Amino acid sequence: MTMAGNLRRVTGLGGVGGLRRVARLARRRPRVDLSHPARSPLGSSVVNCVTYQDGVRAPHGGDLVDTVRRVRRNGHGFVWLGLHEPTNDEFAGIAELFDLHPLAVEDAVEAHQRPKVERYGETLFAVFKTVCYVEHEELTATSEVVNTGEIMVFVGQDFVITVRHGRHGSLGPLREELESDTTQLAKGPSAVLHAIADHVVDDYLNVIDAVQMDIDQVETDVFAANGARADPGRIYQLKRELLELKRAVVPLGRPLLDLADRPVRVVDPEIQAYFRDVSDHLLRATEQIAAFDELLNSILQAHLAQVTVAQNEDMRKITAWAAVIAVPTMVCGVYGMNFDDMPELHWRFGYPLVIGVITVACWVLYRGFRRNGWL
């Protein structure tokens, strides 16, 4: 039985009926790269399974159980098994084969975990939050800016199991890059763990750079001539998306420091120095997120201040025009009381005189308000 066939058996796809279904799918669908971010075309959660010896990809497959036994008997090499959103039933056989802790298995299947690194006996379990920048034509109050996923990594002496959740963060290109560096890959499963951590943190920095452009655009709009009319919902949306990014980045700081400083049996000592570099990059990402958060707070406060100033200017204009209108209103009100003995009531030039007084008074008020910037 081939390794792929054994994987189908382990994940519940074994049997003649299952093989027939696979054959029908193979005839109907074009061939797809197993490292594609979508689920495996075999219909299971298995994305890829490869054996490495001395940093070189083994050219042969074989039964998975026998392969694991052979690797452990030889004392060198390891198996890298990649999964995408497995179910409990699909992961049960794999968990039994590699003797994975039930709590770690539950976290890997359920997802939505906080970034962390935990030790279960001889196995290291790491959770990374992956992020992806969502392209958009224009930032609105409902625009999605950051999309998150997860990568869980089980690391043992002779195996690496990656469990990915989400539609992005494919590890296919990362696998190819590692295979081109046989010296690094020969250091064992911890080299894969470092490569995944470095890949995830690099994505953080790329997303942060993209988010910065959105923040710059919002800042430009707020401080434009009509900045008081800018939509504050865009600022709140950026803060919400930045909070989601912060939840992915900040909790990973302590686990990476532990991997860099504390000796772990399954982590090669030479790899620990590389984890320090990843930790430094993560610290840079954390500082940038904190700076963006403060900047958005300042932008929001500036926008609210602009709105207040604009409202005050509107109220001053309304008050000034009300004062101008009050003059003719008062005069007309006095002469509209219909008393018999009114000053200049029966004078021939009384009406033009009143109109002239009203006009002059309104013009004087208008000039005074314009001089003081109220109109």
Short mmCIF file of C-alpha atoms in Angstrom, two decimals:
data_model
loop_
_atom_site.label_atom_id
_atom_site.label_comp_id
_atom_site.label_asym_id
_atom_site.label_seq_id
_atom_site.Cartn_x
_atom_site.Cartn_y
_atom_site.Cartn_z
CA MET A 1 0.00 0.00 0.00
CA THR A 2 1.29 3.47 -0.88
CA MET A 3 1.67 6.27 1.64
CA ALA A 4 -1.30 8.11 0.10
CA GLY A 5 -3.40 4.95 0.37
CA ASN A 6 -2.39 4.49 3.98
CA LEU A 7 -3.33 8.11 4.70
CA ARG A 8 -6.76 7.48 3.22
CA ARG A 9 -7.09 4.50 5.53
CA VAL A 10 -5.93 6.47 8.58
CA THR A 11 -8.29 9.36 7.86
CA GLY A 12 -11.29 7.17 7.08
CA LEU A 13 -11.15 7.01 3.26
CA GLY A 14 -10.02 3.40 2.94
CA GLY A 15 -11.97 0.61 1.24
CA VAL A 16 -12.96 -0.26 -2.31
CA GLY A 17 -15.83 2.23 -2.29
CA GLY A 18 -13.51 5.01 -1.24
CA LEU A 19 -11.00 4.13 -3.97
CA ARG A 20 -13.74 4.14 -6.57
CA ARG A 21 -14.91 7.55 -5.42
CA VAL A 22 -11.33 8.79 -5.71
CA ALA A 23 -11.05 7.34 -9.23
CA ARG A 24 -14.27 9.11 -10.28
CA LEU A 25 -13.01 12.39 -8.83
CA ALA A 26 -9.70 11.96 -10.67
CA ARG A 27 -11.54 11.56 -13.98
CA ARG A 28 -13.85 14.53 -13.38
CA ARG A 29 -11.42 17.04 -11.93
CA PRO A 30 -8.11 18.36 -13.25
CA ARG A 31 -4.96 17.57 -11.37
CA VAL A 32 -4.35 19.98 -8.51
CA ASP A 33 -1.26 20.69 -6.48
CA LEU A 34 -1.67 19.10 -3.06
CA SER A 35 -0.08 22.16 -1.47
CA HIS A 36 -2.93 24.36 -2.75
CA PRO A 37 -4.67 26.28 0.05
CA ALA A 38 -7.93 24.50 -0.69
CA ARG A 39 -8.70 21.05 0.72
CA SER A 40 -7.04 18.05 -0.86
CA PRO A 41 -8.56 16.83 -4.15
CA LEU A 42 -8.51 13.39 -2.58
CA GLY A 43 -11.54 14.52 -0.59
CA SER A 44 -9.84 14.40 2.80
CA SER A 45 -8.01 16.89 4.98
CA VAL A 46 -4.60 15.54 3.90
CA VAL A 47 -2.69 18.15 1.91
CA ASN A 48 0.73 16.52 1.71
CA CYS A 49 2.91 13.93 3.38
CA VAL A 50 6.66 13.79 2.75
CA THR A 51 9.62 12.02 4.33
CA TYR A 52 12.98 13.81 4.64
CA GLN A 53 16.35 12.22 5.28
CA ASP A 54 19.44 14.37 5.79
CA GLY A 55 17.48 17.35 4.51
CA VAL A 56 16.57 15.65 1.23
CA ARG A 57 13.07 14.65 0.22
CA ALA A 58 12.76 10.88 0.08
CA PRO A 59 11.98 9.75 -3.49
CA HIS A 60 9.76 6.87 -2.43
CA GLY A 61 6.47 6.74 -0.57
CA GLY A 62 5.38 3.56 1.10
CA ASP A 63 3.08 2.70 3.96
CA LEU A 64 2.85 5.56 6.46
CA VAL A 65 3.09 3.33 9.52
CA ASP A 66 6.08 1.47 8.12
CA THR A 67 7.69 4.74 7.08
CA VAL A 68 7.39 6.14 10.59
CA ARG A 69 8.76 2.94 12.06
CA ARG A 70 11.67 2.94 9.61
CA VAL A 71 12.51 6.57 10.42
CA ARG A 72 12.45 5.84 14.13
CA ARG A 73 14.50 2.67 13.69
CA ASN A 74 17.16 4.46 11.64
CA GLY A 75 17.32 7.32 14.10
CA HIS A 76 17.42 10.05 11.45
CA GLY A 77 14.99 11.76 9.14
CA PHE A 78 11.43 12.84 9.82
CA VAL A 79 7.94 12.85 8.34
CA TRP A 80 6.10 16.08 7.51
CA LEU A 81 2.34 15.61 7.35
CA GLY A 82 0.19 18.57 6.29
CA LEU A 83 -3.55 18.78 7.02
CA HIS A 84 -6.25 21.33 6.27
CA GLU A 85 -9.22 21.68 8.63
CA PRO A 86 -9.46 18.00 9.65
CA THR A 87 -12.47 16.62 11.47
CA ASN A 88 -12.27 14.61 14.68
CA ASP A 89 -12.74 11.36 12.78
CA GLU A 90 -10.09 12.25 10.20
CA PHE A 91 -7.56 13.23 12.87
CA ALA A 92 -8.23 10.36 15.29
CA GLY A 93 -6.07 7.80 13.46
CA ILE A 94 -3.22 10.27 12.99
CA ALA A 95 -3.32 11.26 16.66
CA GLU A 96 -3.10 7.59 17.66
CA LEU A 97 -0.27 6.90 15.23
CA PHE A 98 1.90 9.76 16.51
CA ASP A 99 0.73 9.51 20.13
CA LEU A 100 -0.54 13.09 20.32
CA HIS A 101 -2.01 14.46 23.52
CA PRO A 102 -5.86 14.64 23.50
CA LEU A 103 -5.89 18.29 24.64
CA ALA A 104 -3.60 19.32 21.81
CA VAL A 105 -5.66 17.30 19.34
CA GLU A 106 -8.82 19.04 20.53
CA ASP A 107 -7.21 22.45 20.05
CA ALA A 108 -5.97 21.51 16.59
CA VAL A 109 -9.39 20.36 15.41
CA GLU A 110 -11.54 23.05 17.01
CA ALA A 111 -9.23 25.97 16.12
CA HIS A 112 -9.89 29.55 17.32
CA GLN A 113 -7.01 29.22 19.78
CA ARG A 114 -4.77 31.86 21.25
CA PRO A 115 -1.17 31.82 19.91
CA LYS A 116 0.89 29.63 22.22
CA VAL A 117 3.56 26.97 22.55
CA GLU A 118 2.93 24.00 24.85
CA ARG A 119 4.86 20.86 25.69
CA TYR A 120 3.16 17.49 25.97
CA GLY A 121 5.82 14.98 26.93
CA GLU A 122 8.20 14.65 23.99
CA THR A 123 5.93 16.63 21.67
CA LEU A 124 5.84 20.38 21.17
CA PHE A 125 2.52 21.95 20.19
CA ALA A 126 2.52 25.46 18.71
CA VAL A 127 -0.38 27.65 17.58
CA PHE A 128 0.19 30.52 15.15
CA LYS A 129 -2.40 33.02 13.97
CA THR A 130 -2.03 33.70 10.26
CA VAL A 131 -3.14 37.04 8.80
CA CYS A 132 -3.98 38.20 5.31
CA TYR A 133 -4.64 41.72 4.04
CA VAL A 134 -7.99 42.00 2.24
CA GLU A 135 -7.72 44.20 -0.82
CA HIS A 136 -10.45 46.86 -1.19
CA GLU A 137 -11.08 49.75 -3.56
CA GLU A 138 -12.10 52.19 -0.84
CA LEU A 139 -12.07 51.89 2.93
CA THR A 140 -15.59 52.10 4.38
CA ALA A 141 -17.14 51.61 7.79
CA THR A 142 -17.77 47.93 6.93
CA SER A 143 -14.64 47.07 4.92
CA GLU A 144 -12.77 43.93 5.95
CA VAL A 145 -9.10 44.81 6.20
CA VAL A 146 -7.50 41.83 7.97
CA ASN A 147 -8.50 38.19 7.60
CA THR A 148 -7.11 35.66 10.07
CA GLY A 149 -6.54 31.92 10.09
CA GLU A 150 -4.50 29.46 12.14
CA ILE A 151 -1.64 27.03 11.80
CA MET A 152 -1.13 24.38 14.47
CA VAL A 153 2.20 22.55 14.51
CA PHE A 154 3.01 19.29 16.27
CA VAL A 155 6.76 18.77 16.53
CA GLY A 156 8.36 15.53 17.67
CA GLN A 157 11.77 13.99 17.31
CA ASP A 158 10.90 12.45 13.95
CA PHE A 159 7.74 14.12 12.73
CA VAL A 160 6.07 17.45 11.99
CA ILE A 161 2.30 17.71 11.64
CA THR A 162 0.85 21.00 10.43
CA VAL A 163 -2.88 21.67 10.73
CA ARG A 164 -4.07 24.72 8.86
CA HIS A 165 -7.40 26.54 9.26
CA GLY A 166 -8.56 29.23 6.86
CA ARG A 167 -8.38 29.87 3.14
CA HIS A 168 -4.97 31.53 3.15
CA GLY A 169 -1.50 30.79 4.51
CA SER A 170 -0.63 27.88 2.24
CA LEU A 171 2.61 26.17 3.25
CA GLY A 172 3.36 24.84 -0.24
CA PRO A 173 5.79 27.64 -1.19
CA LEU A 174 7.39 27.39 2.24
CA ARG A 175 7.96 23.67 1.77
CA GLU A 176 9.63 24.29 -1.60
CA GLU A 177 11.85 26.98 -0.10
CA LEU A 178 12.92 24.66 2.71
CA GLU A 179 13.65 21.83 0.32
CA SER A 180 16.05 24.11 -1.54
CA ASP A 181 18.06 24.58 1.69
CA THR A 182 19.02 21.02 2.59
CA THR A 183 21.49 22.15 5.25
CA GLN A 184 18.78 23.88 7.24
CA LEU A 185 16.23 21.14 6.68
CA ALA A 186 18.75 18.52 7.84
CA LYS A 187 18.53 20.00 11.35
CA GLY A 188 15.22 18.25 11.79
CA PRO A 189 11.62 19.09 12.59
CA SER A 190 12.59 22.20 14.55
CA ALA A 191 13.82 23.74 11.27
CA VAL A 192 10.29 23.40 9.92
CA LEU A 193 8.87 24.96 13.08
CA HIS A 194 11.24 27.90 12.71
CA ALA A 195 10.41 28.33 9.01
CA ILE A 196 6.68 28.41 9.78
CA ALA A 197 7.17 30.93 12.60
CA ASP A 198 9.35 33.10 10.37
CA HIS A 199 6.83 32.86 7.53
CA VAL A 200 3.93 33.86 9.80
CA VAL A 201 5.80 36.81 11.31
CA ASP A 202 6.87 38.03 7.86
CA ASP A 203 3.19 38.02 6.88
CA TYR A 204 2.49 40.15 9.95
CA LEU A 205 4.96 42.76 8.75
CA ASN A 206 3.54 42.71 5.21
CA VAL A 207 -0.01 43.18 6.47
CA ILE A 208 1.12 45.97 8.80
CA ASP A 209 2.69 47.80 5.86
CA ALA A 210 -0.58 47.49 3.93
CA VAL A 211 -2.64 48.67 6.90
CA GLN A 212 -0.34 51.68 7.24
CA MET A 213 -1.41 52.85 3.78
CA ASP A 214 -5.06 52.75 4.90
CA ILE A 215 -4.18 54.72 8.02
CA ASP A 216 -2.27 57.28 5.94
CA GLN A 217 -5.29 57.68 3.65
CA VAL A 218 -7.64 58.20 6.58
CA GLU A 219 -5.25 60.70 8.12
CA THR A 220 -5.06 62.63 4.84
CA ASP A 221 -8.86 62.72 4.54
CA VAL A 222 -9.36 63.86 8.14
CA PHE A 223 -6.91 66.75 7.83
CA ALA A 224 -8.20 67.83 4.41
CA ALA A 225 -10.15 71.08 3.95
CA ASN A 226 -13.48 69.33 4.56
CA GLY A 227 -12.09 66.83 7.05
CA ALA A 228 -14.98 67.40 9.46
CA ARG A 229 -17.23 65.64 6.94
CA ALA A 230 -15.05 62.50 6.85
CA ASP A 231 -16.75 59.30 7.96
CA PRO A 232 -15.64 58.42 11.52
CA GLY A 233 -16.84 54.88 10.91
CA ARG A 234 -13.73 54.23 8.81
CA ILE A 235 -11.52 55.07 11.80
CA TYR A 236 -13.47 52.75 14.09
CA GLN A 237 -13.31 50.01 11.46
CA LEU A 238 -9.54 50.35 11.23
CA LYS A 239 -9.29 50.18 15.01
CA ARG A 240 -11.39 46.99 15.05
CA GLU A 241 -9.26 45.39 12.34
CA LEU A 242 -6.10 46.52 14.11
CA LEU A 243 -7.39 44.89 17.30
CA GLU A 244 -7.82 41.62 15.41
CA LEU A 245 -4.25 41.92 14.15
CA LYS A 246 -3.08 42.70 17.68
CA ARG A 247 -4.72 39.53 19.01
CA ALA A 248 -2.72 37.52 16.50
CA VAL A 249 0.65 39.20 17.06
CA VAL A 250 1.03 40.19 20.70
CA PRO A 251 0.38 36.80 22.43
CA LEU A 252 3.10 35.15 20.31
CA GLY A 253 5.87 37.21 21.91
CA ARG A 254 6.38 35.12 25.05
CA PRO A 255 6.28 31.70 23.30
CA LEU A 256 8.93 32.79 20.79
CA LEU A 257 11.17 34.02 23.60
CA ASP A 258 10.80 30.65 25.32
CA LEU A 259 11.77 28.83 22.13
CA ALA A 260 14.79 31.11 21.76
CA ASP A 261 16.04 30.98 25.36
CA ARG A 262 14.83 27.80 27.04
CA PRO A 263 16.33 24.46 25.97
CA VAL A 264 13.76 22.14 24.41
CA ARG A 265 14.62 18.59 23.49
CA VAL A 266 12.91 18.63 20.09
CA VAL A 267 14.46 22.01 19.14
CA ASP A 268 17.99 21.92 17.76
CA PRO A 269 20.26 24.32 19.70
CA GLU A 270 21.39 25.90 16.46
CA ILE A 271 17.77 26.67 15.58
CA GLN A 272 17.26 28.61 18.81
CA ALA A 273 19.40 31.45 17.47
CA TYR A 274 17.05 31.70 14.51
CA PHE A 275 14.08 31.96 16.85
CA ARG A 276 15.73 35.02 18.41
CA ASP A 277 15.70 36.67 15.00
CA VAL A 278 12.02 35.83 14.55
CA SER A 279 11.33 37.23 18.02
CA ASP A 280 13.03 40.49 17.06
CA HIS A 281 10.83 40.78 13.96
CA LEU A 282 7.75 40.07 16.04
CA LEU A 283 8.77 42.79 18.50
CA ARG A 284 8.97 45.22 15.60
CA ALA A 285 5.48 44.22 14.50
CA THR A 286 4.16 44.64 18.04
CA GLU A 287 5.67 48.12 18.33
CA GLN A 288 4.20 49.16 14.98
CA ILE A 289 0.74 47.96 15.98
CA ALA A 290 0.95 49.90 19.25
CA ALA A 291 2.06 53.00 17.33
CA PHE A 292 -0.82 52.60 14.85
CA ASP A 293 -3.28 52.27 17.71
CA GLU A 294 -2.04 55.51 19.27
CA LEU A 295 -2.08 57.21 15.88
CA LEU A 296 -5.68 56.16 15.22
CA ASN A 297 -6.66 57.47 18.65
CA SER A 298 -5.05 60.81 17.78
CA ILE A 299 -6.76 60.87 14.37
CA LEU A 300 -10.11 60.13 15.98
CA GLN A 301 -9.62 62.86 18.59
CA ALA A 302 -8.57 65.31 15.88
CA HIS A 303 -11.64 64.42 13.83
CA LEU A 304 -13.93 64.95 16.83
CA ALA A 305 -12.24 68.29 17.51
CA GLN A 306 -12.77 69.28 13.86
CA VAL A 307 -16.45 68.37 14.11
CA THR A 308 -16.78 70.46 17.27
CA VAL A 309 -15.05 73.43 15.63
CA ALA A 310 -17.26 73.09 12.54
CA GLN A 311 -20.37 73.00 14.74
CA ASN A 312 -19.20 76.10 16.60
CA GLU A 313 -18.62 77.90 13.31
CA ASP A 314 -22.10 76.95 12.13
CA MET A 315 -23.60 78.19 15.38
CA ARG A 316 -21.75 81.51 15.05
CA LYS A 317 -23.06 81.98 11.53
CA ILE A 318 -26.59 81.16 12.61
CA THR A 319 -26.32 83.56 15.56
CA ALA A 320 -24.93 86.35 13.37
CA TRP A 321 -27.69 86.03 10.80
CA ALA A 322 -30.27 85.88 13.59
CA ALA A 323 -28.91 89.16 14.96
CA VAL A 324 -29.12 90.78 11.52
CA ILE A 325 -32.66 89.56 11.01
CA ALA A 326 -33.65 90.75 14.50
CA VAL A 327 -33.35 94.44 13.49
CA PRO A 328 -36.08 94.50 10.81
CA THR A 329 -38.12 92.10 12.91
CA MET A 330 -38.05 94.50 15.86
CA VAL A 331 -38.84 97.62 13.83
CA CYS A 332 -41.62 95.93 11.89
CA GLY A 333 -42.99 94.55 15.13
CA VAL A 334 -43.14 98.01 16.71
CA TYR A 335 -44.89 99.57 13.73
CA GLY A 336 -47.25 96.67 13.50
CA MET A 337 -48.90 97.38 16.85
CA ASN A 338 -51.49 99.74 15.21
CA PHE A 339 -51.37 102.57 17.75
CA ASP A 340 -52.81 105.91 16.64
CA ASP A 341 -50.02 108.07 18.05
CA MET A 342 -46.89 106.59 16.44
CA PRO A 343 -43.80 108.72 15.60
CA GLU A 344 -43.83 109.84 11.98
CA LEU A 345 -46.87 107.62 11.33
CA HIS A 346 -48.55 110.06 8.95
CA TRP A 347 -45.35 111.64 7.57
CA ARG A 348 -44.85 111.29 3.84
CA PHE A 349 -41.26 110.12 4.10
CA GLY A 350 -41.79 107.93 7.19
CA TYR A 351 -41.77 104.60 5.29
CA PRO A 352 -38.58 105.31 3.29
CA LEU A 353 -36.93 106.51 6.49
CA VAL A 354 -37.74 103.31 8.37
CA ILE A 355 -36.54 101.15 5.46
CA GLY A 356 -33.31 103.15 5.30
CA VAL A 357 -32.71 102.80 9.05
CA ILE A 358 -33.29 99.04 8.85
CA THR A 359 -30.92 98.71 5.88
CA VAL A 360 -28.15 100.73 7.51
CA ALA A 361 -28.47 98.84 10.82
CA CYS A 362 -28.36 95.44 9.07
CA TRP A 363 -25.36 96.51 6.96
CA VAL A 364 -23.46 97.69 10.07
CA LEU A 365 -24.13 94.38 11.85
CA TYR A 366 -23.12 92.38 8.75
CA ARG A 367 -19.83 94.29 8.41
CA GLY A 368 -19.07 93.82 12.08
CA PHE A 369 -19.69 90.08 11.97
CA ARG A 370 -17.60 89.70 8.79
CA ARG A 371 -14.74 91.63 10.39
CA ASN A 372 -14.79 89.27 13.39
CA GLY A 373 -14.98 86.13 11.23
CA TRP A 374 -18.51 85.16 12.15
CA LEU A 375 -19.78 85.37 8.58
#
